[in-house]
Amino acid sequence: MSLLRKLLKLDFQRLFNGVLFKLALGVCAILGIWDLVLNVQAHNANMESLQTQTIAYSYPSSVYNSCISADGLYLPSILLFSLFPLIVTLPAGISMATDIKNGYIKNLRVRKEQKKVILSRYISIFVGAFLLVMAATFGQMVFSMMFLPTIAPEIASYTFPMMAVGQVGHSFYAVHPFWYLLLYNLYDAVYLAGIATLALPFGWYTGNPFIALIGPTAVFYFTGFLFNTFSASQWEPSCILPPYSDVYLSLPIMIIELCGLLAISVLLAVTCAVKKHDVF
């Protein structure tokens, strides 16, 4: 077994067996179930009202506008996207700084190459965050299909915000809502995984678990503040990530921002790999 594979196996075991990963997954599950309960109650109330109408003036709920990533109306959905940077950083954000302080990284570097240690940690953080986001969004949507109808969107109902003219991919959503939400969830997962990996340089250079945990979230919201200050709200991460955002979004801008984030993330990880860092 290669050296990198051994390190990856060790890092993934520590990540998935760790309490913080299970805690982050539990928070996502609680928010997802809470949102589902609220939407099922709203759907049942809507169906009861439809039975008494001689002329229907409302449209039945669908999982494609009631899952947590397409909701945007109830508190659990708003909380999830507000807390996402912190949630995805929680499992590995503290571990890097803690491993430096307790000498774990130093012990690894005695026997392993520093570059491979950093690469292994970067991959494990990225994959862990990616899986958390997909479980919280796409996983919740699939689970919700057991309780909510999967009817196609109807633009005349005005109950599907992703169909608004100007919303990125609105015509694709109208025809393929499942694939639209899956692709959007994948975009969110990669974006937030890139945010989570910023914990690596924060922890490496400061050795402070709190800064390693809070740093990526602070960067996330400070970036949004800068974009908003310069009247570029369509670049704000908090506007881009929720599929139901009412801000006009441009697909090229979304791709450019994602690529820029990943480039910065990789560059910072490279500086950690090449810079000697004595740990005591």
mmCIF file of C-alpha atoms in Angstrom:
data_model
loop_
_atom_site.group_PDB
_atom_site.id
_atom_site.type_symbol
_atom_site.label_atom_id
_atom_site.label_comp_id
_atom_site.label_asym_id
_atom_site.label_seq_id
_atom_site.Cartn_x
_atom_site.Cartn_y
_atom_site.Cartn_z
ATOM 1 C CA MET A 1 0.000 0.000 0.000
ATOM 2 C CA SER A 2 1.399 3.399 -0.998
ATOM 3 C CA LEU A 3 2.261 6.005 1.587
ATOM 4 C CA LEU A 4 -0.498 8.403 0.477
ATOM 5 C CA ARG A 5 -3.094 5.649 0.552
ATOM 6 C CA LYS A 6 -2.127 4.768 4.117
ATOM 7 C CA LEU A 7 -2.392 8.399 5.175
ATOM 8 C CA LEU A 8 -5.769 8.765 3.468
ATOM 9 C CA LYS A 9 -7.077 5.639 5.157
ATOM 10 C CA LEU A 10 -5.930 6.976 8.523
ATOM 11 C CA ASP A 11 -7.416 10.446 7.961
ATOM 12 C CA PHE A 12 -10.750 9.113 6.723
ATOM 13 C CA GLN A 13 -10.999 6.743 9.685
ATOM 14 C CA ARG A 14 -10.357 9.599 12.097
ATOM 15 C CA LEU A 15 -12.817 11.842 10.239
ATOM 16 C CA PHE A 16 -15.781 9.473 9.923
ATOM 17 C CA ASN A 17 -15.313 7.930 13.365
ATOM 18 C CA GLY A 18 -14.945 11.324 14.977
ATOM 19 C CA VAL A 19 -17.629 12.849 17.179
ATOM 20 C CA LEU A 20 -17.574 16.163 15.290
ATOM 21 C CA PHE A 21 -18.458 14.586 11.946
ATOM 22 C CA LYS A 22 -21.373 12.766 13.533
ATOM 23 C CA LEU A 23 -22.414 15.981 15.273
ATOM 24 C CA ALA A 24 -22.380 17.913 11.966
ATOM 25 C CA LEU A 25 -24.345 15.126 10.275
ATOM 26 C CA GLY A 26 -26.809 15.146 13.176
ATOM 27 C CA VAL A 27 -27.370 18.891 12.853
ATOM 28 C CA CYS A 28 -28.080 18.466 9.132
ATOM 29 C CA ALA A 29 -30.484 15.600 9.871
ATOM 30 C CA ILE A 30 -32.382 17.608 12.494
ATOM 31 C CA LEU A 31 -32.764 20.591 10.170
ATOM 32 C CA GLY A 32 -33.795 18.323 7.293
ATOM 33 C CA ILE A 33 -36.450 16.482 9.295
ATOM 34 C CA TRP A 34 -37.727 19.740 10.791
ATOM 35 C CA ASP A 35 -38.094 21.258 7.331
ATOM 36 C CA LEU A 36 -39.801 18.124 6.033
ATOM 37 C CA VAL A 37 -42.355 18.147 8.861
ATOM 38 C CA LEU A 38 -43.235 21.788 8.201
ATOM 39 C CA ASN A 39 -43.627 21.186 4.467
ATOM 40 C CA VAL A 40 -45.723 18.039 4.942
ATOM 41 C CA GLN A 41 -48.034 19.947 7.281
ATOM 42 C CA ALA A 42 -48.334 22.769 4.734
ATOM 43 C CA HIS A 43 -48.994 20.246 1.955
ATOM 44 C CA ASN A 44 -51.744 18.481 3.917
ATOM 45 C CA ALA A 45 -53.401 21.802 4.759
ATOM 46 C CA ASN A 46 -53.210 22.812 1.097
ATOM 47 C CA MET A 47 -54.776 19.548 -0.062
ATOM 48 C CA GLU A 48 -57.644 19.976 2.402
ATOM 49 C CA SER A 49 -58.326 23.466 1.094
ATOM 50 C CA LEU A 50 -58.234 22.254 -2.508
ATOM 51 C CA GLN A 51 -61.022 19.765 -1.777
ATOM 52 C CA THR A 52 -63.384 22.588 -0.842
ATOM 53 C CA GLN A 53 -62.608 24.781 -3.848
ATOM 54 C CA THR A 54 -64.890 24.796 -6.859
ATOM 55 C CA ILE A 55 -62.208 26.598 -8.853
ATOM 56 C CA ALA A 56 -58.644 25.773 -7.861
ATOM 57 C CA TYR A 57 -56.623 28.883 -7.117
ATOM 58 C CA SER A 58 -53.623 27.124 -5.620
ATOM 59 C CA TYR A 59 -51.241 24.396 -6.710
ATOM 60 C CA PRO A 60 -50.270 21.270 -4.727
ATOM 61 C CA SER A 61 -46.859 21.212 -3.123
ATOM 62 C CA SER A 62 -44.041 19.300 -4.768
ATOM 63 C CA VAL A 63 -40.805 17.949 -3.408
ATOM 64 C CA TYR A 64 -39.089 20.136 -6.022
ATOM 65 C CA ASN A 65 -40.115 23.294 -4.207
ATOM 66 C CA SER A 66 -40.478 21.850 -0.708
ATOM 67 C CA CYS A 67 -37.178 20.049 -0.105
ATOM 68 C CA ILE A 68 -34.776 21.933 2.141
ATOM 69 C CA SER A 69 -32.558 23.183 -0.701
ATOM 70 C CA ALA A 70 -35.528 24.546 -2.699
ATOM 71 C CA ASP A 71 -37.634 25.781 0.188
ATOM 72 C CA GLY A 72 -36.317 29.137 1.359
ATOM 73 C CA LEU A 73 -39.563 29.823 3.212
ATOM 74 C CA TYR A 74 -39.167 27.975 6.494
ATOM 75 C CA LEU A 75 -36.566 28.552 9.188
ATOM 76 C CA PRO A 76 -34.723 25.180 8.861
ATOM 77 C CA SER A 77 -33.833 25.880 5.224
ATOM 78 C CA ILE A 78 -32.636 29.391 6.027
ATOM 79 C CA LEU A 79 -30.624 28.138 9.004
ATOM 80 C CA LEU A 80 -28.984 25.367 6.984
ATOM 81 C CA PHE A 81 -27.621 27.672 4.298
ATOM 82 C CA SER A 82 -26.629 30.274 6.886
ATOM 83 C CA LEU A 83 -24.721 27.743 8.994
ATOM 84 C CA PHE A 84 -23.348 25.620 6.149
ATOM 85 C CA PRO A 85 -19.800 27.133 6.228
ATOM 86 C CA LEU A 86 -19.544 26.374 9.944
ATOM 87 C CA ILE A 87 -21.165 22.936 9.695
ATOM 88 C CA VAL A 88 -18.846 21.673 6.950
ATOM 89 C CA THR A 89 -15.775 23.049 8.741
ATOM 90 C CA LEU A 90 -16.688 21.524 12.094
ATOM 91 C CA PRO A 91 -15.462 17.926 11.508
ATOM 92 C CA ALA A 92 -11.939 18.793 10.337
ATOM 93 C CA GLY A 93 -11.583 22.479 11.177
ATOM 94 C CA ILE A 94 -10.525 21.871 14.737
ATOM 95 C CA SER A 95 -8.566 18.676 14.133
ATOM 96 C CA MET A 96 -5.722 20.265 12.154
ATOM 97 C CA ALA A 97 -4.856 22.828 14.802
ATOM 98 C CA THR A 98 -5.377 20.284 17.583
ATOM 99 C CA ASP A 99 -3.133 17.736 15.857
ATOM 100 C CA ILE A 100 -0.415 20.376 15.563
ATOM 101 C CA LYS A 101 -0.649 21.323 19.239
ATOM 102 C CA ASN A 102 -0.679 17.761 20.559
ATOM 103 C CA GLY A 103 2.218 16.684 18.332
ATOM 104 C CA TYR A 104 0.272 14.298 16.097
ATOM 105 C CA ILE A 105 1.355 16.056 12.891
ATOM 106 C CA LYS A 106 4.942 16.205 14.110
ATOM 107 C CA ASN A 107 4.955 12.461 14.739
ATOM 108 C CA LEU A 108 3.616 11.851 11.245
ATOM 109 C CA ARG A 109 6.268 14.068 9.692
ATOM 110 C CA VAL A 110 9.019 12.148 11.441
ATOM 111 C CA ARG A 111 8.114 9.162 9.297
ATOM 112 C CA LYS A 112 6.206 10.640 6.364
ATOM 113 C CA GLU A 113 6.750 13.360 3.816
ATOM 114 C CA GLN A 114 5.186 16.679 4.754
ATOM 115 C CA LYS A 115 3.660 17.159 1.283
ATOM 116 C CA LYS A 116 1.797 13.867 1.475
ATOM 117 C CA VAL A 117 0.600 14.600 5.010
ATOM 118 C CA ILE A 118 -0.899 17.908 3.830
ATOM 119 C CA LEU A 119 -2.344 16.356 0.648
ATOM 120 C CA SER A 120 -4.002 13.582 2.600
ATOM 121 C CA ARG A 121 -5.503 16.023 5.090
ATOM 122 C CA TYR A 122 -6.706 18.317 2.274
ATOM 123 C CA ILE A 123 -8.452 15.452 0.464
ATOM 124 C CA SER A 124 -10.107 14.158 3.645
ATOM 125 C CA ILE A 125 -11.415 17.627 4.561
ATOM 126 C CA PHE A 126 -12.740 18.189 1.033
ATOM 127 C CA VAL A 127 -14.446 14.801 0.770
ATOM 128 C CA GLY A 128 -15.918 15.022 4.270
ATOM 129 C CA ALA A 129 -17.427 18.457 3.602
ATOM 130 C CA PHE A 130 -18.683 17.362 0.168
ATOM 131 C CA LEU A 131 -20.503 14.355 1.640
ATOM 132 C CA LEU A 132 -22.042 16.459 4.410
ATOM 133 C CA VAL A 133 -23.519 18.946 1.949
ATOM 134 C CA MET A 134 -24.863 16.229 -0.346
ATOM 135 C CA ALA A 135 -26.445 14.410 2.604
ATOM 136 C CA ALA A 136 -28.028 17.628 3.880
ATOM 137 C CA THR A 137 -29.432 18.709 0.492
ATOM 138 C CA PHE A 138 -29.788 15.905 -2.044
ATOM 139 C CA GLY A 139 -30.184 13.236 0.634
ATOM 140 C CA GLN A 140 -32.971 15.236 2.273
ATOM 141 C CA MET A 141 -34.712 15.690 -1.090
ATOM 142 C CA VAL A 142 -34.635 11.948 -1.823
ATOM 143 C CA PHE A 143 -35.931 11.181 1.689
ATOM 144 C CA SER A 144 -38.704 13.776 1.250
ATOM 145 C CA MET A 145 -39.943 11.951 -1.854
ATOM 146 C CA MET A 146 -41.495 9.367 0.471
ATOM 147 C CA PHE A 147 -43.781 12.022 1.960
ATOM 148 C CA LEU A 148 -44.283 14.698 -0.714
ATOM 149 C CA PRO A 149 -45.491 14.370 -4.327
ATOM 150 C CA THR A 150 -42.991 14.615 -7.154
ATOM 151 C CA ILE A 151 -45.244 16.542 -9.512
ATOM 152 C CA ALA A 152 -43.648 18.673 -12.195
ATOM 153 C CA PRO A 153 -43.326 22.440 -11.693
ATOM 154 C CA GLU A 154 -46.071 24.647 -13.084
ATOM 155 C CA ILE A 155 -45.009 28.192 -13.904
ATOM 156 C CA ALA A 156 -48.547 29.583 -13.670
ATOM 157 C CA SER A 157 -48.773 28.558 -10.010
ATOM 158 C CA TYR A 158 -46.052 31.032 -8.957
ATOM 159 C CA THR A 159 -44.980 28.535 -6.280
ATOM 160 C CA PHE A 160 -41.702 27.447 -7.887
ATOM 161 C CA PRO A 161 -39.176 30.267 -7.340
ATOM 162 C CA MET A 162 -36.513 28.603 -9.503
ATOM 163 C CA MET A 163 -38.755 29.151 -12.544
ATOM 164 C CA ALA A 164 -38.557 32.944 -12.320
ATOM 165 C CA VAL A 165 -37.245 34.580 -15.464
ATOM 166 C CA GLY A 166 -33.594 35.436 -14.900
ATOM 167 C CA GLN A 167 -33.010 32.597 -12.444
ATOM 168 C CA VAL A 168 -30.037 30.575 -13.620
ATOM 169 C CA GLY A 169 -31.196 27.445 -15.459
ATOM 170 C CA HIS A 170 -34.907 28.214 -14.990
ATOM 171 C CA SER A 171 -35.908 26.613 -18.297
ATOM 172 C CA PHE A 172 -33.922 23.453 -17.455
ATOM 173 C CA TYR A 173 -35.570 23.332 -14.028
ATOM 174 C CA ALA A 174 -39.026 23.517 -15.613
ATOM 175 C CA VAL A 175 -38.322 20.366 -17.645
ATOM 176 C CA HIS A 176 -35.910 18.446 -15.402
ATOM 177 C CA PRO A 177 -36.377 19.638 -11.790
ATOM 178 C CA PHE A 178 -34.708 16.544 -10.281
ATOM 179 C CA TRP A 179 -31.530 16.927 -12.331
ATOM 180 C CA TYR A 180 -31.522 20.687 -11.825
ATOM 181 C CA LEU A 181 -31.519 20.325 -8.039
ATOM 182 C CA LEU A 182 -28.971 17.502 -8.164
ATOM 183 C CA LEU A 183 -26.563 19.611 -10.236
ATOM 184 C CA TYR A 184 -27.127 22.635 -8.021
ATOM 185 C CA ASN A 185 -26.505 20.529 -4.917
ATOM 186 C CA LEU A 186 -23.273 19.236 -6.470
ATOM 187 C CA TYR A 187 -22.179 22.819 -7.127
ATOM 188 C CA ASP A 188 -22.940 23.750 -3.508
ATOM 189 C CA ALA A 189 -21.077 20.694 -2.246
ATOM 190 C CA VAL A 190 -17.914 21.515 -4.201
ATOM 191 C CA TYR A 191 -18.115 25.206 -3.234
ATOM 192 C CA LEU A 192 -18.562 24.526 0.474
ATOM 193 C CA ALA A 193 -15.906 21.804 0.404
ATOM 194 C CA GLY A 194 -13.526 24.455 -0.938
ATOM 195 C CA ILE A 195 -14.524 26.727 1.955
ATOM 196 C CA ALA A 196 -13.929 23.923 4.460
ATOM 197 C CA THR A 197 -10.401 23.268 3.177
ATOM 198 C CA LEU A 198 -9.438 26.808 4.226
ATOM 199 C CA ALA A 199 -9.343 25.386 7.745
ATOM 200 C CA LEU A 200 -6.130 23.638 6.734
ATOM 201 C CA PRO A 201 -3.993 26.810 6.327
ATOM 202 C CA PHE A 202 -5.749 28.505 9.247
ATOM 203 C CA GLY A 203 -4.880 25.595 11.501
ATOM 204 C CA TRP A 204 -1.399 25.097 10.037
ATOM 205 C CA TYR A 205 -0.237 28.689 10.458
ATOM 206 C CA THR A 206 -2.001 29.625 13.712
ATOM 207 C CA GLY A 207 -2.143 26.343 15.598
ATOM 208 C CA ASN A 208 -5.356 27.683 17.149
ATOM 209 C CA PRO A 209 -8.405 25.352 16.975
ATOM 210 C CA PHE A 210 -10.883 28.221 17.351
ATOM 211 C CA ILE A 211 -9.372 30.215 14.478
ATOM 212 C CA ALA A 212 -9.223 27.075 12.323
ATOM 213 C CA LEU A 213 -12.938 26.527 12.973
ATOM 214 C CA ILE A 214 -14.171 30.107 12.603
ATOM 215 C CA GLY A 215 -11.717 31.279 9.915
ATOM 216 C CA PRO A 216 -13.427 29.732 6.845
ATOM 217 C CA THR A 217 -16.850 30.994 7.964
ATOM 218 C CA ALA A 218 -15.405 34.484 8.516
ATOM 219 C CA VAL A 219 -13.887 34.415 5.008
ATOM 220 C CA PHE A 220 -17.238 33.277 3.583
ATOM 221 C CA TYR A 221 -19.209 36.170 5.056
ATOM 222 C CA PHE A 222 -16.469 38.779 4.683
ATOM 223 C CA THR A 223 -16.301 37.947 0.966
ATOM 224 C CA GLY A 224 -20.036 38.500 0.731
ATOM 225 C CA PHE A 225 -19.684 41.811 2.561
ATOM 226 C CA LEU A 226 -17.058 42.992 0.084
ATOM 227 C CA PHE A 227 -19.167 42.026 -2.934
ATOM 228 C CA ASN A 228 -22.199 43.736 -1.455
ATOM 229 C CA THR A 229 -20.157 46.865 -0.684
ATOM 230 C CA PHE A 230 -19.127 47.150 -4.332
ATOM 231 C CA SER A 231 -22.691 46.532 -5.570
ATOM 232 C CA ALA A 232 -21.927 43.034 -6.807
ATOM 233 C CA SER A 233 -24.498 41.094 -4.796
ATOM 234 C CA GLN A 234 -24.700 38.419 -7.519
ATOM 235 C CA TRP A 235 -21.201 37.375 -6.440
ATOM 236 C CA GLU A 236 -22.156 36.912 -2.777
ATOM 237 C CA PRO A 237 -21.722 33.267 -1.724
ATOM 238 C CA SER A 238 -24.856 33.488 0.435
ATOM 239 C CA CYS A 239 -26.823 34.476 -2.698
ATOM 240 C CA ILE A 240 -25.256 31.921 -5.002
ATOM 241 C CA LEU A 241 -25.581 28.776 -2.881
ATOM 242 C CA PRO A 242 -29.367 28.591 -2.244
ATOM 243 C CA PRO A 243 -31.144 27.492 -5.457
ATOM 244 C CA TYR A 244 -34.138 29.642 -4.468
ATOM 245 C CA SER A 245 -32.187 32.924 -4.353
ATOM 246 C CA ASP A 246 -34.169 35.870 -5.738
ATOM 247 C CA VAL A 247 -30.976 37.609 -6.920
ATOM 248 C CA TYR A 248 -30.270 37.452 -10.647
ATOM 249 C CA LEU A 249 -27.518 34.868 -11.053
ATOM 250 C CA SER A 250 -25.158 34.356 -13.949
ATOM 251 C CA LEU A 251 -23.844 30.858 -14.609
ATOM 252 C CA PRO A 252 -20.446 32.127 -15.875
ATOM 253 C CA ILE A 253 -20.049 34.176 -12.681
ATOM 254 C CA MET A 254 -20.918 31.138 -10.577
ATOM 255 C CA ILE A 255 -18.310 29.034 -12.389
ATOM 256 C CA ILE A 256 -15.647 31.758 -12.190
ATOM 257 C CA GLU A 257 -16.184 32.213 -8.467
ATOM 258 C CA LEU A 258 -16.051 28.469 -7.832
ATOM 259 C CA CYS A 259 -12.835 28.097 -9.842
ATOM 260 C CA GLY A 260 -11.303 31.096 -8.064
ATOM 261 C CA LEU A 261 -12.162 29.654 -4.655
ATOM 262 C CA LEU A 262 -10.703 26.252 -5.512
ATOM 263 C CA ALA A 263 -7.548 27.847 -6.931
ATOM 264 C CA ILE A 264 -7.011 29.863 -3.741
ATOM 265 C CA SER A 265 -7.746 26.800 -1.627
ATOM 266 C CA VAL A 266 -5.206 24.661 -3.486
ATOM 267 C CA LEU A 267 -2.598 27.451 -3.465
ATOM 268 C CA LEU A 268 -2.866 27.897 0.300
ATOM 269 C CA ALA A 269 -2.582 24.134 0.792
ATOM 270 C CA VAL A 270 0.552 24.113 -1.363
ATOM 271 C CA THR A 271 2.129 26.822 0.809
ATOM 272 C CA CYS A 272 1.457 24.607 3.828
ATOM 273 C CA ALA A 273 3.093 21.660 2.092
ATOM 274 C CA VAL A 274 6.296 23.484 1.178
ATOM 275 C CA LYS A 275 6.715 25.640 4.286
ATOM 276 C CA LYS A 276 8.560 24.027 7.159
ATOM 277 C CA HIS A 277 6.573 24.327 10.337
ATOM 278 C CA ASP A 278 8.102 23.219 13.605
ATOM 279 C CA VAL A 279 5.603 21.740 15.988
ATOM 280 C CA PHE A 280 6.238 21.381 19.707
#
